[in-house]
CSV table of C-alpha atoms in Angstrom, one decimal:
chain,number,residue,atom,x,y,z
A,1,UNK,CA,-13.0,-24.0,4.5
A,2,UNK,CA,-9.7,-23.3,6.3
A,3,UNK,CA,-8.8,-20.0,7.5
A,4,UNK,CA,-6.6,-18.9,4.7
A,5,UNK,CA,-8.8,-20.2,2.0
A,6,UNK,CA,-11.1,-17.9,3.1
A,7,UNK,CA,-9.1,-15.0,2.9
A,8,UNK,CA,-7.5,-15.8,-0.3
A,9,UNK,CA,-11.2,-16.2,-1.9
A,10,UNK,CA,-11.0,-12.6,-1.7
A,11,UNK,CA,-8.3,-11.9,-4.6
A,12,UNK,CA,-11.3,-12.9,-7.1
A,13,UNK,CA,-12.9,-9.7,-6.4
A,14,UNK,CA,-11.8,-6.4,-8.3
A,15,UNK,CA,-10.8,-3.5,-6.1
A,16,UNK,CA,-10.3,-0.1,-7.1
A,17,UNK,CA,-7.4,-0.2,-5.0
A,18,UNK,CA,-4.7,-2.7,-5.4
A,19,UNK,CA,-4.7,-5.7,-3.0
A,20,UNK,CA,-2.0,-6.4,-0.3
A,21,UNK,CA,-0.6,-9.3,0.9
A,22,UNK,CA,0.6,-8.4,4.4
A,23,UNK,CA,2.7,-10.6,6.6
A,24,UNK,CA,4.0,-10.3,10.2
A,25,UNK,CA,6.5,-10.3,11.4
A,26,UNK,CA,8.9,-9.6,8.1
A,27,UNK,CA,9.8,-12.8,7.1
A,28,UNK,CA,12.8,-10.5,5.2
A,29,UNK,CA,13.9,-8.6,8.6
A,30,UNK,CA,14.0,-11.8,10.5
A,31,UNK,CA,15.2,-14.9,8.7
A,32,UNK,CA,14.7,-18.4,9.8
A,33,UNK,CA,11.3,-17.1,11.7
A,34,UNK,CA,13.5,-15.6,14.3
A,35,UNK,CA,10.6,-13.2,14.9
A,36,UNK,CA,8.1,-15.4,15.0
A,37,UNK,CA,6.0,-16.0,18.2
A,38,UNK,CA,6.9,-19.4,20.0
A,39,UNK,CA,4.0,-21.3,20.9
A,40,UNK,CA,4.3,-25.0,22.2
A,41,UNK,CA,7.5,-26.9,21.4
A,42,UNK,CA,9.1,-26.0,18.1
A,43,UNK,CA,6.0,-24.2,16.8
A,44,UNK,CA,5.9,-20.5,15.6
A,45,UNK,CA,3.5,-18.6,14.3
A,46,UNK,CA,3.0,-16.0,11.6
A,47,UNK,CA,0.3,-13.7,10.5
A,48,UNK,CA,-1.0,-13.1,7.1
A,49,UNK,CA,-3.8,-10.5,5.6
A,50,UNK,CA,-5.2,-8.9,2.3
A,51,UNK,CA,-6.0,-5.6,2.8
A,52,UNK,CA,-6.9,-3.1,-0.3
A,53,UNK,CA,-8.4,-0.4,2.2
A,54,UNK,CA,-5.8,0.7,4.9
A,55,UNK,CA,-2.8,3.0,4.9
A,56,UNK,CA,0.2,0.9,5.1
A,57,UNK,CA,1.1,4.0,7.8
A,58,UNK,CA,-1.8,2.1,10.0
A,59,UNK,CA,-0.4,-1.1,10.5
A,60,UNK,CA,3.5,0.8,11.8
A,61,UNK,CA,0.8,3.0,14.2
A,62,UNK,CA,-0.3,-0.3,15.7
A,63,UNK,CA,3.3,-1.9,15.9
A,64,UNK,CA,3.4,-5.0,13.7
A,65,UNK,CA,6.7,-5.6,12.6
A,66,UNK,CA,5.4,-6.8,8.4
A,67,UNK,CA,6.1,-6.6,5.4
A,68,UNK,CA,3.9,-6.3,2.1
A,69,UNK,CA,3.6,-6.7,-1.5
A,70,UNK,CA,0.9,-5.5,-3.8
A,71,UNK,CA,-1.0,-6.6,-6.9
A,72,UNK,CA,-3.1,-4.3,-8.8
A,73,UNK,CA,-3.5,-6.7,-11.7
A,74,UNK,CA,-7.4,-7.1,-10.5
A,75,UNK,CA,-7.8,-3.5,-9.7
A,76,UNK,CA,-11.1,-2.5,-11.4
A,77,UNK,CA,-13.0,1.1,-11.7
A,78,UNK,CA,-14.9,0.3,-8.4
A,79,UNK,CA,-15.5,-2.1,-6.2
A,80,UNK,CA,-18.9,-3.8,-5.7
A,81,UNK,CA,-20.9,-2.9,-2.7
A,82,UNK,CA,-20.5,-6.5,-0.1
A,83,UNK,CA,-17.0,-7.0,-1.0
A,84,UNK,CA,-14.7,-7.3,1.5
A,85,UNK,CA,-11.3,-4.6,1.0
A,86,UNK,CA,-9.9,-6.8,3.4
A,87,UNK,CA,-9.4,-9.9,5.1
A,88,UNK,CA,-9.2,-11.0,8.7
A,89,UNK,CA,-5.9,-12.4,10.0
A,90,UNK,CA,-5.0,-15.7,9.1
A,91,UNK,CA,-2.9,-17.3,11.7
A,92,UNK,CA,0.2,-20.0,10.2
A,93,UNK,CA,1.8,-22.5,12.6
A,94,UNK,CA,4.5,-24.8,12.1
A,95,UNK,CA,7.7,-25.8,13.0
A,96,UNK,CA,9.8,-23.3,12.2
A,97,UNK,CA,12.7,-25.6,11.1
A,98,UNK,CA,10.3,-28.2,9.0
A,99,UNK,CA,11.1,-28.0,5.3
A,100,UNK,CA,8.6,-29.3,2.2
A,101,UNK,CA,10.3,-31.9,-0.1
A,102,UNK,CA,12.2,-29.1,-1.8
A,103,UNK,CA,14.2,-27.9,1.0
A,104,UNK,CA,12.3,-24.4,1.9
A,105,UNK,CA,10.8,-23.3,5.5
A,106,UNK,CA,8.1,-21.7,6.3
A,107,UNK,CA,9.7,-18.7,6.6
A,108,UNK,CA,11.0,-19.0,2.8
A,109,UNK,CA,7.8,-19.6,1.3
A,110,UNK,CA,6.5,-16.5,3.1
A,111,UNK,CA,9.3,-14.6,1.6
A,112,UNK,CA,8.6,-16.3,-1.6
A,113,UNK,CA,5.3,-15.2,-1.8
A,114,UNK,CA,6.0,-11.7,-0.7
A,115,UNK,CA,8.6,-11.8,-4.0
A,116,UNK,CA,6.1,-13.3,-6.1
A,117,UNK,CA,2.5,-11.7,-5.5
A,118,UNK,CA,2.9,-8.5,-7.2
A,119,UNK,CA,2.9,-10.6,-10.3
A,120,UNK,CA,0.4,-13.5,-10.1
A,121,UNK,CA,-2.9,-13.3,-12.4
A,122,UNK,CA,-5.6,-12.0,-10.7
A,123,UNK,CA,-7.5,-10.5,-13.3
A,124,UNK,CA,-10.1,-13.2,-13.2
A,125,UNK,CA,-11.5,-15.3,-10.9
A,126,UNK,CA,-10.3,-18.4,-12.2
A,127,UNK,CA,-7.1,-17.2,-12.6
A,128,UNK,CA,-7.0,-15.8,-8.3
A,129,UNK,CA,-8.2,-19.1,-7.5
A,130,UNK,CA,-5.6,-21.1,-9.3
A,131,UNK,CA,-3.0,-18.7,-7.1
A,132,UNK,CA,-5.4,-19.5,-4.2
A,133,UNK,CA,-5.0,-23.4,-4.3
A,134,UNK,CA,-1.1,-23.2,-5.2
A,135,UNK,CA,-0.4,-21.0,-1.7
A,136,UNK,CA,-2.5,-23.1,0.4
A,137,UNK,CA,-0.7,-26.0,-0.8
A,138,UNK,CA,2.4,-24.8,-0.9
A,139,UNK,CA,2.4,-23.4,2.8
A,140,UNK,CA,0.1,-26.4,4.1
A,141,UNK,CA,2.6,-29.1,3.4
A,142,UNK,CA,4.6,-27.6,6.4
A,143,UNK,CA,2.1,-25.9,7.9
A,144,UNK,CA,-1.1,-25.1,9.6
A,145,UNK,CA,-3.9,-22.4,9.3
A,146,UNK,CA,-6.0,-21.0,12.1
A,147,UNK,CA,-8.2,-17.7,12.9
A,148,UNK,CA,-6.7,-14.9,14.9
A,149,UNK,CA,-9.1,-12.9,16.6
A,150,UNK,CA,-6.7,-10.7,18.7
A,151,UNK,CA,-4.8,-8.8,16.1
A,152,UNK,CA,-5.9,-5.0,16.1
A,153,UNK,CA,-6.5,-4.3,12.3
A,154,UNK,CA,-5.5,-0.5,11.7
A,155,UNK,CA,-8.6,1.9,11.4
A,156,UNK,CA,-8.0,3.9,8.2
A,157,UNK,CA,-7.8,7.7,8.2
């Protein structure tokens, strides 16, 4: 299972918080990727999380440059002991300037999805998993998904 799969499993789980999507740096501050890392030739990199635990405060602290959206449509009463209240980072690579058969970046679908997440279904799991499969495919036809182990997540207060 790829990276970002594995994250997104997590929006089938209610939360008694709302769940975040969090993306770095703000595709909305820094159009066309500008702010994205360069890595080998025309490749940048973004970062993407969902976090229902941490003070959005936390992640300014550590100096990451984001931007979020939440969803409370799966908020429950509580949240089951073992569930995760947030992801690791997910690491998405691509050529900045590569557009799916539509016309849109990377870049724009992160933006898109930043618009759009406060309003997908996740009040079931087959719902969260049908929003699951339409973002991987929709940022994997331009793009790859890896681990990132060396992003400080923010230790809540």
């Amino acid at each position: 299972m790829n990276p970002l799969r594995r994250a997104l499993q997590s929006l089938k789980t209610h939360q008694a918080r709302p769940w975040r999507l969090v993306v770095s740096p703000d595709p909305n501050r820094f159009p066309g990727g500008l702010g994205a890392r360069f890595l080998a030739k025309n490749e940048r990199e973004w970062h993407m999380k969902l976090d229902a635990k941490s003070n959005l405060d936390d992640y300014e602290e550590n100096g990451l440059l984001f931007s979020y959206a939440s969803n409370d449509t799966a908020k429950g009463s509580s949240s089951k002991a073992g569930q995760p209240m947030a992801t690791e980072w997910v690491r998405i690579v691509g050529d900045g300037s590569r557009k799916t058969a539509d016309g849109r970046t990377i870049n724009d679908l992160l933006r898109e999805e930043l618009r759009n997440f406060s309003s997908y279904p996740l009040h079931d799991a087959k719902s969260a998993e049908k929003v699951a499969e339409d973002m991987e495919k929709r940022l994997g036809e331009i793009a790859r998904f890896e681990r990132v182990e060396d992003i400080p997540s923010p230790s809540p207060k």
